[in-house]
mmCIF file of C-alpha atoms in Angstrom:
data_model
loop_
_atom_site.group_PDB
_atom_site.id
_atom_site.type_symbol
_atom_site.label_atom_id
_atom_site.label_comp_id
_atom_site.label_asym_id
_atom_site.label_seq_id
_atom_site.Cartn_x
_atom_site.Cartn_y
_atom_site.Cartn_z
ATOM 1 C CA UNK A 9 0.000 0.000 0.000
ATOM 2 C CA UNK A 10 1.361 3.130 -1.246
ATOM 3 C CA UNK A 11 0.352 4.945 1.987
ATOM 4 C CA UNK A 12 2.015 2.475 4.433
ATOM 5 C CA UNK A 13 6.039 3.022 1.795
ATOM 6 C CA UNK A 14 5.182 6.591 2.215
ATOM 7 C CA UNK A 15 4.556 7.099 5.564
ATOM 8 C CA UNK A 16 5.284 3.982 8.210
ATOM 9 C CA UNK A 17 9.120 4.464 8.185
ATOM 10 C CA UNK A 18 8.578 8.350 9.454
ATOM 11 C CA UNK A 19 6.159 7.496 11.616
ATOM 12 C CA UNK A 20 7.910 4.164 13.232
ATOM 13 C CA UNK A 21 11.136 7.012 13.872
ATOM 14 C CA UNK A 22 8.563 8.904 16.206
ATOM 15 C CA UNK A 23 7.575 5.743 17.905
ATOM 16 C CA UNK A 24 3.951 6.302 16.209
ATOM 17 C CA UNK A 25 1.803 3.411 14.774
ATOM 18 C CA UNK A 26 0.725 3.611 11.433
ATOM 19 C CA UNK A 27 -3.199 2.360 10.788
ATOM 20 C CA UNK A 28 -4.147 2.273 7.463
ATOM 21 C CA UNK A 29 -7.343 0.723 6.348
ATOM 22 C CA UNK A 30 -7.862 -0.237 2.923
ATOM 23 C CA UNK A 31 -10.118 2.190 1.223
ATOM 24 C CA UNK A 32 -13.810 1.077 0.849
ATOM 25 C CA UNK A 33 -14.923 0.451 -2.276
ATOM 26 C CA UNK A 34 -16.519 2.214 -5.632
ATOM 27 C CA UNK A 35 -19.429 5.139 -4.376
ATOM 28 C CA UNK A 36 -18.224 4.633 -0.975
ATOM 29 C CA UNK A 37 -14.805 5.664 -1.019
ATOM 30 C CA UNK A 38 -15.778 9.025 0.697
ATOM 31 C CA UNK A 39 -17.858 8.814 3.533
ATOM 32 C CA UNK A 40 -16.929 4.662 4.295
ATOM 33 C CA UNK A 41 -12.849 6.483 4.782
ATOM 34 C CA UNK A 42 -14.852 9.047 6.829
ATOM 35 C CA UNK A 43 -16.882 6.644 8.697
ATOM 36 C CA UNK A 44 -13.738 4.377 9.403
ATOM 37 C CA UNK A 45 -11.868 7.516 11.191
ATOM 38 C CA UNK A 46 -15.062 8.118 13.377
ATOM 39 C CA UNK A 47 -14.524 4.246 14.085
ATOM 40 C CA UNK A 48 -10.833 4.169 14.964
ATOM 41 C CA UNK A 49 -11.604 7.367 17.318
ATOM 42 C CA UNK A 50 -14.101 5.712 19.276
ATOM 43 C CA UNK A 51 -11.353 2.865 19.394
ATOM 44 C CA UNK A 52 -8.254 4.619 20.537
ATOM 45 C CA UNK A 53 -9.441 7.998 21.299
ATOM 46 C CA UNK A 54 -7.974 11.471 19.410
ATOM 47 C CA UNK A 55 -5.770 10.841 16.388
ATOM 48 C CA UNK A 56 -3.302 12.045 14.209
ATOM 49 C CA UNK A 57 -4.972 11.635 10.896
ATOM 50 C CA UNK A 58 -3.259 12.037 6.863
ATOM 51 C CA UNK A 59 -3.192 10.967 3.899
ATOM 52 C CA UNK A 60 -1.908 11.050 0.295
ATOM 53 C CA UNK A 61 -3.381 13.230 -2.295
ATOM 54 C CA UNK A 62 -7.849 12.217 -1.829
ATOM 55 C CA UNK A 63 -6.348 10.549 1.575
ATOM 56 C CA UNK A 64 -5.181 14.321 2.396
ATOM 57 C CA UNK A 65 -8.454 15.596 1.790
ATOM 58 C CA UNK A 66 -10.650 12.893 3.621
ATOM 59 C CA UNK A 67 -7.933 13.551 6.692
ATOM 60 C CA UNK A 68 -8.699 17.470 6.417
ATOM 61 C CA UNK A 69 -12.215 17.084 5.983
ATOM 62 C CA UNK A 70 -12.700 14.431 9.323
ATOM 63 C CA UNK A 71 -10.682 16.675 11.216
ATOM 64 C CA UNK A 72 -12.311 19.709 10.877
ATOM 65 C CA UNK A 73 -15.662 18.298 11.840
ATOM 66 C CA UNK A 74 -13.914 16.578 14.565
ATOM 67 C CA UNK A 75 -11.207 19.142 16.370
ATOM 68 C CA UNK A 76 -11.690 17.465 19.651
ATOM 69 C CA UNK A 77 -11.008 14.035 18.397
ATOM 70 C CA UNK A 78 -7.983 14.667 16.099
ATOM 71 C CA UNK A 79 -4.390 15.816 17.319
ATOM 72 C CA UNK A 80 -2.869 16.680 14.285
ATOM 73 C CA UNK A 81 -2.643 16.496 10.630
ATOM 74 C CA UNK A 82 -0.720 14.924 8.377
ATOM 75 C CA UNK A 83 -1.879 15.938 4.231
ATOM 76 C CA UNK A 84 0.582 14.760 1.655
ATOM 77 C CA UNK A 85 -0.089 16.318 -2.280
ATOM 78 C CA UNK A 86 -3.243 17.831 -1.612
ATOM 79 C CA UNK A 87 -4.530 18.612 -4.922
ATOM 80 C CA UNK A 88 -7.118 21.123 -4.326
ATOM 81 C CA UNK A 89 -9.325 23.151 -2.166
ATOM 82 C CA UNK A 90 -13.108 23.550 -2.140
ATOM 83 C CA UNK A 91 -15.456 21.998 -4.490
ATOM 84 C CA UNK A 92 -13.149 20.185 -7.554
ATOM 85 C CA UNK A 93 -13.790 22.373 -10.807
ATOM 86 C CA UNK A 94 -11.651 21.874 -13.340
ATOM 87 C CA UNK A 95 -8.539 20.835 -10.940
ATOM 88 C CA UNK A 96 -6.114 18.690 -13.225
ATOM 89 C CA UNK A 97 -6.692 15.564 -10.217
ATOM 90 C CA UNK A 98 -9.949 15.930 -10.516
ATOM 91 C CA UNK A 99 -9.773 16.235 -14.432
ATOM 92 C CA UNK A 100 -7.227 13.300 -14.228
ATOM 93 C CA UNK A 101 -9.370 11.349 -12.184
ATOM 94 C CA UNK A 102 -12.626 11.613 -14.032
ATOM 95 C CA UNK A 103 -10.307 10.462 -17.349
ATOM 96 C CA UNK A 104 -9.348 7.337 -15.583
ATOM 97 C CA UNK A 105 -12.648 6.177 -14.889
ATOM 98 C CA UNK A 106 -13.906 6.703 -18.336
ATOM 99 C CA UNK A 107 -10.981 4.390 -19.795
ATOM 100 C CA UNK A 108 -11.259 1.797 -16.577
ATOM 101 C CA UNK A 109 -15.326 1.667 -17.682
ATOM 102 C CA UNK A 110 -14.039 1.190 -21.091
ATOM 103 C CA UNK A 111 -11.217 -0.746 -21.139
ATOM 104 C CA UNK A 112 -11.292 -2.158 -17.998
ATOM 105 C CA UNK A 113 -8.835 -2.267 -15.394
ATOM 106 C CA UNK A 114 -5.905 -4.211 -17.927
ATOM 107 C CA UNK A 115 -6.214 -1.985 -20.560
ATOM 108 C CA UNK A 116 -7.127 1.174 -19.001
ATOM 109 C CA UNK A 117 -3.508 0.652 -17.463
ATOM 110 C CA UNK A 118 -1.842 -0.341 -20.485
ATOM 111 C CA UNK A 119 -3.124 3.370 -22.011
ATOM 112 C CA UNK A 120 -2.431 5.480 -18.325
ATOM 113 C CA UNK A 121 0.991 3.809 -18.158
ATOM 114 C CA UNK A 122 2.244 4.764 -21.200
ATOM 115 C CA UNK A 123 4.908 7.208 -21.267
ATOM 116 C CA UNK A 124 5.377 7.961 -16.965
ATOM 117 C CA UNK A 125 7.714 6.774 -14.864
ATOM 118 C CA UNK A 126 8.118 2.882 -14.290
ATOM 119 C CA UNK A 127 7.538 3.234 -10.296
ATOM 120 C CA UNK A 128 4.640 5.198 -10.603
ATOM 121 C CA UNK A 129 2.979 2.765 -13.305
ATOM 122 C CA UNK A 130 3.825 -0.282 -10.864
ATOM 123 C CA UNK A 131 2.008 2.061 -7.828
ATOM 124 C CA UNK A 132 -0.989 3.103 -10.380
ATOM 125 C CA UNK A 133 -1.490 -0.594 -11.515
ATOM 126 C CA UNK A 134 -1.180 -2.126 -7.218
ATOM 127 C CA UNK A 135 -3.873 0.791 -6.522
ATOM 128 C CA UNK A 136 -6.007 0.086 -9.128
ATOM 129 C CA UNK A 137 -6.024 -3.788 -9.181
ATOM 130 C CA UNK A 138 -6.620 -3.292 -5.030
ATOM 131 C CA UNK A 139 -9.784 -1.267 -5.574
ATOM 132 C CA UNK A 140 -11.087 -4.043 -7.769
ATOM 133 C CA UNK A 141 -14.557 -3.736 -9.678
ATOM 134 C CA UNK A 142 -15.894 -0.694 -7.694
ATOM 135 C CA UNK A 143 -12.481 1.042 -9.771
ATOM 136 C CA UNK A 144 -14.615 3.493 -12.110
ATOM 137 C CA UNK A 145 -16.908 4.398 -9.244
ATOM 138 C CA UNK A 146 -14.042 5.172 -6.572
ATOM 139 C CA UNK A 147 -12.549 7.324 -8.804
ATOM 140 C CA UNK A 148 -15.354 9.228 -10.071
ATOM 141 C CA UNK A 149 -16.189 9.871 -6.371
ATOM 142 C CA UNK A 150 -12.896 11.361 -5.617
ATOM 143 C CA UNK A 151 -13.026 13.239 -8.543
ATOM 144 C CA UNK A 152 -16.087 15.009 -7.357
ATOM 145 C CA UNK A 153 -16.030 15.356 -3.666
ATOM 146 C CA UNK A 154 -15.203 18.587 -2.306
ATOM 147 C CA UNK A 155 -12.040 18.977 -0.216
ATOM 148 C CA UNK A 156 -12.175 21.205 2.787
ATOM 149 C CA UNK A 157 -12.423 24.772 1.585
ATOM 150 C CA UNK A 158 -10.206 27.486 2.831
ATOM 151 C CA UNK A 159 -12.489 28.444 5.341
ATOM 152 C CA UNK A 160 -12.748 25.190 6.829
ATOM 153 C CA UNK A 161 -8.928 24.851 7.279
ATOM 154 C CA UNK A 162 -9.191 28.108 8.801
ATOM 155 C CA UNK A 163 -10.561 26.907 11.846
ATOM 156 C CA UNK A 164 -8.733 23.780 12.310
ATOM 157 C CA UNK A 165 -6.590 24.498 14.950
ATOM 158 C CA UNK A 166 -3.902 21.268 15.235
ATOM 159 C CA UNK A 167 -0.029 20.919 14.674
ATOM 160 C CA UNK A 168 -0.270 20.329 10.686
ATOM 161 C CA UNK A 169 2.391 19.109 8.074
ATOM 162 C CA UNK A 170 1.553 19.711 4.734
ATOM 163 C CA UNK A 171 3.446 17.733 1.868
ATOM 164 C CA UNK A 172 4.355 18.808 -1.493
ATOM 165 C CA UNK A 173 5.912 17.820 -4.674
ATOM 166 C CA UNK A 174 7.151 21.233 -6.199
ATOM 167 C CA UNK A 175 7.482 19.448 -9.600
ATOM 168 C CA UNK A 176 4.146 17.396 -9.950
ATOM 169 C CA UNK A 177 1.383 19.194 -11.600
ATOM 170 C CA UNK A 178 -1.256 17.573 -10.663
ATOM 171 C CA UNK A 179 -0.967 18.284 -7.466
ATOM 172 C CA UNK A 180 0.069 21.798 -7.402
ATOM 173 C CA UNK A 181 2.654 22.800 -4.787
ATOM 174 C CA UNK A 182 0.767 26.189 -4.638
ATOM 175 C CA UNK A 183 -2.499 23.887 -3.480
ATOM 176 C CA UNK A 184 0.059 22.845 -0.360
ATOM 177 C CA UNK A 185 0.817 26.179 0.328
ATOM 178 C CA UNK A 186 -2.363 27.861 0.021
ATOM 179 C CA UNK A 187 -3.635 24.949 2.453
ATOM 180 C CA UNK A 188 -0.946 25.687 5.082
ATOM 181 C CA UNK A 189 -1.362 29.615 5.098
ATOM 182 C CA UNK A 190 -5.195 28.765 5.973
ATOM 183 C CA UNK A 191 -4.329 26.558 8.789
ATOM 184 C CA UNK A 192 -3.550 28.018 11.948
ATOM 185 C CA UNK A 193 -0.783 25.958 12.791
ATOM 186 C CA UNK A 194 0.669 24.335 9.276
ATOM 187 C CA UNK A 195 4.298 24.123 7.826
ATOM 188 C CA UNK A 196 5.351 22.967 4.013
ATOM 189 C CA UNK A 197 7.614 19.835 3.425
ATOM 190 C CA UNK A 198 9.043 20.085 0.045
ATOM 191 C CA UNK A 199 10.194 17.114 -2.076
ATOM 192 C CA UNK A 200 10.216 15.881 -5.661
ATOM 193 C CA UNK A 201 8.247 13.110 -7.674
ATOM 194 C CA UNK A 202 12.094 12.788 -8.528
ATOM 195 C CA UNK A 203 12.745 12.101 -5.011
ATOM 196 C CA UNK A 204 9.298 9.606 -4.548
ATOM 197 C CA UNK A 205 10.479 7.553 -7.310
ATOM 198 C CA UNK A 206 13.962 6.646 -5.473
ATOM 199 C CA UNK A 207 12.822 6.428 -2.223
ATOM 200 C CA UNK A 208 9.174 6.414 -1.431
ATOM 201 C CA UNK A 209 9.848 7.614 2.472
ATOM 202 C CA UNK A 210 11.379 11.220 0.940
ATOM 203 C CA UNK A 211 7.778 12.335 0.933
ATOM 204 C CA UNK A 212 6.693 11.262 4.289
ATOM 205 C CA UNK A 213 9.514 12.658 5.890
ATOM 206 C CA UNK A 214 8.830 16.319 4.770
ATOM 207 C CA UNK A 215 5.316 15.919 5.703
ATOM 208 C CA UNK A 216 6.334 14.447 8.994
ATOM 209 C CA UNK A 217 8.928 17.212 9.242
ATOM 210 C CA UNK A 218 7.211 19.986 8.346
ATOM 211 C CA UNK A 219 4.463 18.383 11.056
ATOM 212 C CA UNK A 220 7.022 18.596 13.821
ATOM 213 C CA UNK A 221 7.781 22.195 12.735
ATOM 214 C CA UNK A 222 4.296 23.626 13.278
ATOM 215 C CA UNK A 223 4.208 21.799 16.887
#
């Protein structure tokens, strides 16, 4: 699981234990991730929530309904703010489903793969095969739900480390920073996809890092 490379090695450093639940499937991607957190908090009490890129926004979004049951934020690559528009994830996303409905998962690979790096074809085709038949409807639901607007990261007062790829345009470095200027208490990590591709760790440690920094 792509979240676990990124993120357990950080996390392990600090003594932290990484939970991550696989995500529910097709239409209930969204609110079964949502539900899940409202599950493990009843379980072990406040958390430190994150994600990567839709992960990030779930994270966001749980936690600012839920200040008194989360103690911190961890949002790597989030790729916008507010409802989606015509954000190039969101655009990106909606493209995939279209060629997963119509090619299915194989060949909608076969055509994403084609032409980006070998790592991140291997992580595409774990992701997508993981997800299964509800593939098409997963991603058309992340394409579409909101993320947390400005305003809502505006009042979500926890130590928060926000992750960023400055040379990946689908998830806009900008997005990171404009999320982190919102938050009360949010630093930047910087890294590359160059970086990711080596060594998948390089981006949870600047979003671990930068978390550290706003505490």
């Amino acid at each position: 699981m792509f979240v676990r490379a990124v993120f357990d090695g950080p996390l392990r450093a600090l003594g932290i234990r990484l939970i991550a639940p696989p995500p529910p499937p097709g239409e209930r991607l969204a609110e079964g991730y949502l539900a899940e957190l409202d599950r493990l908090a009843g379980e072990h009490g406040p958390l430190l929530v994150g994600g990567i890129s839709f992960g990030a926004h779930l994270s966001a979004e749980w936690a600012a309904r839920n200040p008194g049951h989360c103690t911190g934020l961890l949002a790597a690559l989030p790729a916008w703010n507010g409802p989606a528009g015509r954000a190039p994830a969101s655009l990106a996303a909606r493209l995939s489903a279209d060629l997963v409905a119509e090619n299915g998962v194989g060949g909608a690979l076969a055509k994403s793969s084609d032409g980006v790096p070998e790592w991140l074809a291997a992580e595409l085709g774990r992701a997508w095969r993981r997800h299964g038949a509800g593939l098409a409807a997963g991603l058309r639901t992340a394409a579409a739900h909101p993320a947390p607007s400005l305003e809502d990261l505006k009042g979500l007062d926890v130590p928060a480390g926000i992750g960023a790829c400055v040379d990946d345009p689908i998830h806009p470095a900008e997005v990171a920073r404009a999320w982190a200027d919102a938050l009360p208490r949010a630093e930047v990590g910087e890294s590359t996809l160059t970086a990711l591709g080596a060594d998948r760790e390089s981006l949870g440690r600047a979003t671990v890092l930068a978390w550290l920094r706003a505490r």
